[in-house]
Amino acid sequence: MVMQLSEADHATVSAAIAAAEANSDGEILAVATELSDPYHDVALHWAVAAMILVLAWAAWRPEWLQWWFGLVFGGWRPEPTLGELLTFLMVLAVLKFTAVLLILKWLPLRLALTPGSTKTRRVRRRAIALFKAAAERRTEGRTGILIYLSMGEHRAEIVADEAITKVTTPETWGEAMAVLLADVRDGRPGDGIAAAVQRIGFVLAEHFPRSAGNPNEIPDKLIEL
């Protein structure tokens, strides 16, 4: 089951963003979504694999194919021709393909059968796309940073604008990612995002202390897609 964010979660995250930005010129954008990708192609890959297994089974044990042919059509028939066997094999393969595809319409199973590396890549790709659309170069000092949480995959990404990436490394955000994912695993995504915002705020305050007249260029709120 995908976790839900409450109004209290939205308020907690918004307050955390405002507090973090009070000490820095950095602008924090927090985005959460149920799922970064529907993974329909994963279902297709498993269905193709099932179909190939049927063909491999028939090639490995052709006598079993003949046995199943006799079982389906009755033992009274004469020895099946090659064309009949191939047609029977094609029907079996298509049925297996269709059955797996239909079974994997159930999202929880499709997610469970999706490789972790695939989930990670797609969450990262979605985070970068959202950052480019909503935060990249949208601030005067190029100090925008995105916290992206994809709840269905239990994965998160932090994407920063160029001024921030010049003075930090991916390891800089390790503590923020750790607290975020720990709270997500405990079923408290709002608290996790707020805790990550707080730690990111410490880093931004160190490298980009608040200057006089710095405008609030990105709204201080959690965006739920």
PDB file of C-alpha atoms in Angstrom:
ATOM      1  CA  MET A   1       0.000   0.000   0.000  1.00  0.00           C
ATOM      2  CA  VAL A   2       1.304   3.450  -0.927  1.00  0.00           C
ATOM      3  CA  MET A   3       1.578   5.837   2.024  1.00  0.00           C
ATOM      4  CA  GLN A   4      -0.552   8.950   2.146  1.00  0.00           C
ATOM      5  CA  LEU A   5       0.495  12.448   3.164  1.00  0.00           C
ATOM      6  CA  SER A   6      -1.883  14.270   5.496  1.00  0.00           C
ATOM      7  CA  GLU A   7      -2.594  17.960   5.905  1.00  0.00           C
ATOM      8  CA  ALA A   8      -0.457  17.820   9.045  1.00  0.00           C
ATOM      9  CA  ASP A   9       2.422  16.428   6.970  1.00  0.00           C
ATOM     10  CA  HIS A  10       2.098  19.316   4.527  1.00  0.00           C
ATOM     11  CA  ALA A  11       2.111  21.819   7.385  1.00  0.00           C
ATOM     12  CA  THR A  12       5.142  20.167   9.026  1.00  0.00           C
ATOM     13  CA  VAL A  13       7.162  20.206   5.805  1.00  0.00           C
ATOM     14  CA  SER A  14       6.186  23.792   4.964  1.00  0.00           C
ATOM     15  CA  ALA A  15       7.279  24.947   8.425  1.00  0.00           C
ATOM     16  CA  ALA A  16      10.572  23.062   8.082  1.00  0.00           C
ATOM     17  CA  ILE A  17      11.291  24.678   4.701  1.00  0.00           C
ATOM     18  CA  ALA A  18      10.543  28.153   6.032  1.00  0.00           C
ATOM     19  CA  ALA A  19      12.813  27.571   9.049  1.00  0.00           C
ATOM     20  CA  ALA A  20      15.651  26.203   6.906  1.00  0.00           C
ATOM     21  CA  GLU A  21      15.478  29.072   4.433  1.00  0.00           C
ATOM     22  CA  ALA A  22      15.432  31.654   7.237  1.00  0.00           C
ATOM     23  CA  ASN A  23      19.179  31.125   7.687  1.00  0.00           C
ATOM     24  CA  SER A  24      20.209  30.778   4.055  1.00  0.00           C
ATOM     25  CA  ASP A  25      19.907  32.138   0.537  1.00  0.00           C
ATOM     26  CA  GLY A  26      19.112  28.601  -0.574  1.00  0.00           C
ATOM     27  CA  GLU A  27      15.659  27.721  -1.883  1.00  0.00           C
ATOM     28  CA  ILE A  28      14.286  24.283  -1.020  1.00  0.00           C
ATOM     29  CA  LEU A  29      11.635  22.544  -3.107  1.00  0.00           C
ATOM     30  CA  ALA A  30      10.023  19.415  -1.657  1.00  0.00           C
ATOM     31  CA  VAL A  31       8.070  17.103  -3.952  1.00  0.00           C
ATOM     32  CA  ALA A  32       6.416  13.792  -3.100  1.00  0.00           C
ATOM     33  CA  THR A  33       4.643  11.386  -5.414  1.00  0.00           C
ATOM     34  CA  GLU A  34       2.994   7.994  -5.092  1.00  0.00           C
ATOM     35  CA  LEU A  35       4.985   6.464  -7.934  1.00  0.00           C
ATOM     36  CA  SER A  36       7.634   7.692 -10.375  1.00  0.00           C
ATOM     37  CA  ASP A  37       6.788   5.219 -13.141  1.00  0.00           C
ATOM     38  CA  PRO A  38       4.008   2.675 -13.808  1.00  0.00           C
ATOM     39  CA  TYR A  39       6.597   0.057 -14.898  1.00  0.00           C
ATOM     40  CA  HIS A  40       4.327  -1.360 -17.596  1.00  0.00           C
ATOM     41  CA  ASP A  41       7.395  -2.366 -19.584  1.00  0.00           C
ATOM     42  CA  VAL A  42       8.500  -4.564 -16.676  1.00  0.00           C
ATOM     43  CA  ALA A  43       5.262  -6.535 -16.986  1.00  0.00           C
ATOM     44  CA  LEU A  44       5.899  -6.871 -20.706  1.00  0.00           C
ATOM     45  CA  HIS A  45       9.436  -8.148 -20.086  1.00  0.00           C
ATOM     46  CA  TRP A  46       8.186 -10.810 -17.673  1.00  0.00           C
ATOM     47  CA  ALA A  47       5.468 -11.860 -20.124  1.00  0.00           C
ATOM     48  CA  VAL A  48       8.016 -12.222 -22.926  1.00  0.00           C
ATOM     49  CA  ALA A  49      10.265 -14.234 -20.598  1.00  0.00           C
ATOM     50  CA  ALA A  50       7.365 -16.577 -19.804  1.00  0.00           C
ATOM     51  CA  MET A  51       6.662 -17.057 -23.506  1.00  0.00           C
ATOM     52  CA  ILE A  52      10.332 -17.828 -24.207  1.00  0.00           C
ATOM     53  CA  LEU A  53      10.320 -20.376 -21.377  1.00  0.00           C
ATOM     54  CA  VAL A  54       7.430 -22.198 -23.054  1.00  0.00           C
ATOM     55  CA  LEU A  55       9.384 -22.346 -26.310  1.00  0.00           C
ATOM     56  CA  ALA A  56      12.528 -23.492 -24.496  1.00  0.00           C
ATOM     57  CA  TRP A  57      10.547 -26.186 -22.672  1.00  0.00           C
ATOM     58  CA  ALA A  58       9.182 -27.507 -25.968  1.00  0.00           C
ATOM     59  CA  ALA A  59      12.647 -27.552 -27.527  1.00  0.00           C
ATOM     60  CA  TRP A  60      14.106 -29.348 -24.506  1.00  0.00           C
ATOM     61  CA  ARG A  61      11.348 -31.953 -24.121  1.00  0.00           C
ATOM     62  CA  PRO A  62       9.340 -32.216 -27.365  1.00  0.00           C
ATOM     63  CA  GLU A  63       7.764 -35.458 -26.143  1.00  0.00           C
ATOM     64  CA  TRP A  64       6.120 -33.481 -23.337  1.00  0.00           C
ATOM     65  CA  LEU A  65       4.564 -31.217 -25.942  1.00  0.00           C
ATOM     66  CA  GLN A  66       3.157 -34.273 -27.686  1.00  0.00           C
ATOM     67  CA  TRP A  67       1.850 -35.583 -24.367  1.00  0.00           C
ATOM     68  CA  TRP A  68       0.055 -32.313 -23.632  1.00  0.00           C
ATOM     69  CA  PHE A  69      -1.347 -32.289 -27.154  1.00  0.00           C
ATOM     70  CA  GLY A  70      -2.783 -35.744 -26.583  1.00  0.00           C
ATOM     71  CA  LEU A  71      -4.138 -34.737 -23.180  1.00  0.00           C
ATOM     72  CA  VAL A  72      -5.939 -31.705 -24.603  1.00  0.00           C
ATOM     73  CA  PHE A  73      -7.295 -33.297 -27.760  1.00  0.00           C
ATOM     74  CA  GLY A  74      -7.743 -36.860 -26.548  1.00  0.00           C
ATOM     75  CA  GLY A  75      -5.761 -40.016 -27.135  1.00  0.00           C
ATOM     76  CA  TRP A  76      -8.035 -41.174 -29.939  1.00  0.00           C
ATOM     77  CA  ARG A  77      -6.405 -38.802 -32.438  1.00  0.00           C
ATOM     78  CA  PRO A  78      -3.662 -40.059 -34.734  1.00  0.00           C
ATOM     79  CA  GLU A  79      -0.084 -38.876 -34.224  1.00  0.00           C
ATOM     80  CA  PRO A  80      -0.127 -35.066 -34.579  1.00  0.00           C
ATOM     81  CA  THR A  81       1.574 -33.544 -37.564  1.00  0.00           C
ATOM     82  CA  LEU A  82       4.446 -31.110 -37.215  1.00  0.00           C
ATOM     83  CA  GLY A  83       2.137 -28.264 -38.212  1.00  0.00           C
ATOM     84  CA  GLU A  84      -0.379 -29.223 -35.520  1.00  0.00           C
ATOM     85  CA  LEU A  85       2.323 -29.395 -32.867  1.00  0.00           C
ATOM     86  CA  LEU A  86       3.745 -26.019 -33.852  1.00  0.00           C
ATOM     87  CA  THR A  87       0.288 -24.471 -33.834  1.00  0.00           C
ATOM     88  CA  PHE A  88      -0.370 -25.965 -30.404  1.00  0.00           C
ATOM     89  CA  LEU A  89       2.958 -24.616 -29.168  1.00  0.00           C
ATOM     90  CA  MET A  90       2.163 -21.147 -30.494  1.00  0.00           C
ATOM     91  CA  VAL A  91      -1.190 -21.160 -28.680  1.00  0.00           C
ATOM     92  CA  LEU A  92       0.461 -22.253 -25.428  1.00  0.00           C
ATOM     93  CA  ALA A  93       3.094 -19.525 -25.707  1.00  0.00           C
ATOM     94  CA  VAL A  94       0.505 -16.807 -26.418  1.00  0.00           C
ATOM     95  CA  LEU A  95      -1.687 -17.992 -23.542  1.00  0.00           C
ATOM     96  CA  LYS A  96       1.266 -17.914 -21.151  1.00  0.00           C
ATOM     97  CA  PHE A  97       2.258 -14.440 -22.379  1.00  0.00           C
ATOM     98  CA  THR A  98      -1.278 -13.110 -21.938  1.00  0.00           C
ATOM     99  CA  ALA A  99      -1.744 -14.706 -18.508  1.00  0.00           C
ATOM    100  CA  VAL A 100       1.462 -13.203 -17.113  1.00  0.00           C
ATOM    101  CA  LEU A 101       0.636  -9.795 -18.591  1.00  0.00           C
ATOM    102  CA  LEU A 102      -2.826  -9.850 -16.992  1.00  0.00           C
ATOM    103  CA  ILE A 103      -1.499 -11.020 -13.616  1.00  0.00           C
ATOM    104  CA  LEU A 104       1.064  -8.232 -13.597  1.00  0.00           C
ATOM    105  CA  LYS A 105      -1.621  -5.600 -14.011  1.00  0.00           C
ATOM    106  CA  TRP A 106      -1.715  -5.838 -10.217  1.00  0.00           C
ATOM    107  CA  LEU A 107       0.649  -3.025  -9.255  1.00  0.00           C
ATOM    108  CA  PRO A 108       2.025  -4.445  -5.969  1.00  0.00           C
ATOM    109  CA  LEU A 109       3.217  -7.581  -7.751  1.00  0.00           C
ATOM    110  CA  ARG A 110       4.600  -5.558 -10.653  1.00  0.00           C
ATOM    111  CA  LEU A 111       6.561  -3.418  -8.210  1.00  0.00           C
ATOM    112  CA  ALA A 112       7.829  -6.473  -6.348  1.00  0.00           C
ATOM    113  CA  LEU A 113       9.132  -7.960  -9.599  1.00  0.00           C
ATOM    114  CA  THR A 114      10.789  -4.727 -10.726  1.00  0.00           C
ATOM    115  CA  PRO A 115      14.567  -4.799 -10.118  1.00  0.00           C
ATOM    116  CA  GLY A 116      15.771  -2.337  -7.513  1.00  0.00           C
ATOM    117  CA  SER A 117      18.252  -0.816  -9.937  1.00  0.00           C
ATOM    118  CA  THR A 118      15.417  -0.066 -12.363  1.00  0.00           C
ATOM    119  CA  LYS A 119      13.430   1.693  -9.637  1.00  0.00           C
ATOM    120  CA  THR A 120      16.465   3.733  -8.627  1.00  0.00           C
ATOM    121  CA  ARG A 121      17.171   4.854 -12.202  1.00  0.00           C
ATOM    122  CA  ARG A 122      13.589   5.882 -12.865  1.00  0.00           C
ATOM    123  CA  VAL A 123      13.165   7.748  -9.603  1.00  0.00           C
ATOM    124  CA  ARG A 124      16.398   9.615 -10.344  1.00  0.00           C
ATOM    125  CA  ARG A 125      15.266  10.396 -13.899  1.00  0.00           C
ATOM    126  CA  ARG A 126      11.916  11.747 -12.680  1.00  0.00           C
ATOM    127  CA  ALA A 127      13.597  13.834  -9.986  1.00  0.00           C
ATOM    128  CA  ILE A 128      15.958  15.428 -12.495  1.00  0.00           C
ATOM    129  CA  ALA A 129      13.093  16.156 -14.897  1.00  0.00           C
ATOM    130  CA  LEU A 130      11.068  17.828 -12.135  1.00  0.00           C
ATOM    131  CA  PHE A 131      14.066  19.811 -10.960  1.00  0.00           C
ATOM    132  CA  LYS A 132      14.736  21.105 -14.473  1.00  0.00           C
ATOM    133  CA  ALA A 133      11.092  22.107 -14.845  1.00  0.00           C
ATOM    134  CA  ALA A 134      10.520  23.670 -11.427  1.00  0.00           C
ATOM    135  CA  ALA A 135      13.770  24.780  -9.814  1.00  0.00           C
ATOM    136  CA  GLU A 136      16.844  24.766 -12.032  1.00  0.00           C
ATOM    137  CA  ARG A 137      18.093  28.322 -12.617  1.00  0.00           C
ATOM    138  CA  ARG A 138      14.893  29.700 -11.111  1.00  0.00           C
ATOM    139  CA  THR A 139      16.789  31.413  -8.304  1.00  0.00           C
ATOM    140  CA  GLU A 140      19.021  34.464  -8.599  1.00  0.00           C
ATOM    141  CA  GLY A 141      22.053  32.771  -7.070  1.00  0.00           C
ATOM    142  CA  ARG A 142      21.444  29.312  -8.608  1.00  0.00           C
ATOM    143  CA  THR A 143      20.831  27.991  -5.105  1.00  0.00           C
ATOM    144  CA  GLY A 144      17.724  25.886  -5.631  1.00  0.00           C
ATOM    145  CA  ILE A 145      17.599  22.320  -4.309  1.00  0.00           C
ATOM    146  CA  LEU A 146      14.965  19.621  -4.726  1.00  0.00           C
ATOM    147  CA  ILE A 147      14.038  16.886  -2.259  1.00  0.00           C
ATOM    148  CA  TYR A 148      12.083  14.273  -4.165  1.00  0.00           C
ATOM    149  CA  LEU A 149      10.338  11.344  -2.487  1.00  0.00           C
ATOM    150  CA  SER A 150       8.757   8.527  -4.472  1.00  0.00           C
ATOM    151  CA  MET A 151       6.737   6.680  -1.862  1.00  0.00           C
ATOM    152  CA  GLY A 152       5.791   3.613  -3.893  1.00  0.00           C
ATOM    153  CA  GLU A 153       9.430   2.734  -4.499  1.00  0.00           C
ATOM    154  CA  HIS A 154      10.626   3.909  -1.035  1.00  0.00           C
ATOM    155  CA  ARG A 155      13.286   5.950  -2.780  1.00  0.00           C
ATOM    156  CA  ALA A 156      14.325   9.567  -2.645  1.00  0.00           C
ATOM    157  CA  GLU A 157      16.630  11.898  -4.536  1.00  0.00           C
ATOM    158  CA  ILE A 158      18.238  15.254  -3.808  1.00  0.00           C
ATOM    159  CA  VAL A 159      19.029  17.388  -6.865  1.00  0.00           C
ATOM    160  CA  ALA A 160      20.796  20.742  -6.511  1.00  0.00           C
ATOM    161  CA  ASP A 161      21.430  23.751  -8.716  1.00  0.00           C
ATOM    162  CA  GLU A 162      24.902  24.588 -10.018  1.00  0.00           C
ATOM    163  CA  ALA A 163      26.026  26.936  -7.240  1.00  0.00           C
ATOM    164  CA  ILE A 164      25.311  24.233  -4.666  1.00  0.00           C
ATOM    165  CA  THR A 165      26.922  21.394  -6.611  1.00  0.00           C
ATOM    166  CA  LYS A 166      30.136  23.440  -6.891  1.00  0.00           C
ATOM    167  CA  VAL A 167      30.647  23.395  -3.125  1.00  0.00           C
ATOM    168  CA  THR A 168      29.123  20.022  -2.222  1.00  0.00           C
ATOM    169  CA  THR A 169      29.331  16.361  -3.231  1.00  0.00           C
ATOM    170  CA  PRO A 170      26.611  13.687  -3.318  1.00  0.00           C
ATOM    171  CA  GLU A 171      27.972  12.435   0.025  1.00  0.00           C
ATOM    172  CA  THR A 172      27.095  15.804   1.575  1.00  0.00           C
ATOM    173  CA  TRP A 173      23.441  14.789   1.566  1.00  0.00           C
ATOM    174  CA  GLY A 174      23.960  11.338   3.052  1.00  0.00           C
ATOM    175  CA  GLU A 175      22.598  12.249   6.490  1.00  0.00           C
ATOM    176  CA  ALA A 176      19.529  13.933   4.988  1.00  0.00           C
ATOM    177  CA  MET A 177      18.805  10.908   2.823  1.00  0.00           C
ATOM    178  CA  ALA A 178      19.289   8.540   5.773  1.00  0.00           C
ATOM    179  CA  VAL A 179      16.771  10.270   8.048  1.00  0.00           C
ATOM    180  CA  LEU A 180      14.310  10.693   5.202  1.00  0.00           C
ATOM    181  CA  LEU A 181      14.284   7.030   4.188  1.00  0.00           C
ATOM    182  CA  ALA A 182      14.295   5.810   7.793  1.00  0.00           C
ATOM    183  CA  ASP A 183      11.075   7.714   8.512  1.00  0.00           C
ATOM    184  CA  VAL A 184       9.540   6.588   5.218  1.00  0.00           C
ATOM    185  CA  ARG A 185      10.203   2.954   6.157  1.00  0.00           C
ATOM    186  CA  ASP A 186       8.495   3.643   9.490  1.00  0.00           C
ATOM    187  CA  GLY A 187       5.444   5.005   7.691  1.00  0.00           C
ATOM    188  CA  ARG A 188       6.117   8.693   8.499  1.00  0.00           C
ATOM    189  CA  PRO A 189       6.994  10.294   5.156  1.00  0.00           C
ATOM    190  CA  GLY A 190       6.086  13.814   6.263  1.00  0.00           C
ATOM    191  CA  ASP A 191       8.411  13.669   9.265  1.00  0.00           C
ATOM    192  CA  GLY A 192      11.137  12.223   7.035  1.00  0.00           C
ATOM    193  CA  ILE A 193      10.912  15.054   4.510  1.00  0.00           C
ATOM    194  CA  ALA A 194      10.909  17.646   7.310  1.00  0.00           C
ATOM    195  CA  ALA A 195      13.976  16.073   8.934  1.00  0.00           C
ATOM    196  CA  ALA A 196      15.788  16.002   5.577  1.00  0.00           C
ATOM    197  CA  VAL A 197      14.894  19.658   4.980  1.00  0.00           C
ATOM    198  CA  GLN A 198      16.377  20.567   8.365  1.00  0.00           C
ATOM    199  CA  ARG A 199      19.693  18.885   7.591  1.00  0.00           C
ATOM    200  CA  ILE A 200      19.848  20.369   4.110  1.00  0.00           C
ATOM    201  CA  GLY A 201      19.201  23.744   5.701  1.00  0.00           C
ATOM    202  CA  PHE A 202      22.300  23.340   7.878  1.00  0.00           C
ATOM    203  CA  VAL A 203      24.437  22.749   4.776  1.00  0.00           C
ATOM    204  CA  LEU A 204      22.913  25.687   2.903  1.00  0.00           C
ATOM    205  CA  ALA A 205      23.381  28.011   5.872  1.00  0.00           C
ATOM    206  CA  GLU A 206      27.050  27.051   6.016  1.00  0.00           C
ATOM    207  CA  HIS A 207      27.761  27.711   2.334  1.00  0.00           C
ATOM    208  CA  PHE A 208      25.086  30.310   1.527  1.00  0.00           C
ATOM    209  CA  PRO A 209      24.290  32.342   4.667  1.00  0.00           C
ATOM    210  CA  ARG A 210      21.272  34.555   4.381  1.00  0.00           C
ATOM    211  CA  SER A 211      21.956  37.957   2.847  1.00  0.00           C
ATOM    212  CA  ALA A 212      19.960  41.136   3.202  1.00  0.00           C
ATOM    213  CA  GLY A 213      17.062  41.473   0.820  1.00  0.00           C
ATOM    214  CA  ASN A 214      17.120  37.856  -0.345  1.00  0.00           C
ATOM    215  CA  PRO A 215      13.690  37.134  -1.885  1.00  0.00           C
ATOM    216  CA  ASN A 216      11.719  33.949  -1.336  1.00  0.00           C
ATOM    217  CA  GLU A 217      11.806  32.664  -4.917  1.00  0.00           C
ATOM    218  CA  ILE A 218      10.213  29.205  -4.485  1.00  0.00           C
ATOM    219  CA  PRO A 219       7.069  28.675  -2.351  1.00  0.00           C
ATOM    220  CA  ASP A 220       7.688  27.109   1.063  1.00  0.00           C
ATOM    221  CA  LYS A 221       5.392  24.155   0.678  1.00  0.00           C
ATOM    222  CA  LEU A 222       5.310  20.440  -0.041  1.00  0.00           C
ATOM    223  CA  ILE A 223       4.148  19.654  -3.571  1.00  0.00           C
ATOM    224  CA  GLU A 224       2.325  16.355  -3.903  1.00  0.00           C
ATOM    225  CA  LEU A 225       2.011  14.948  -7.430  1.00  0.00           C
TER     226      LEU A 225
END
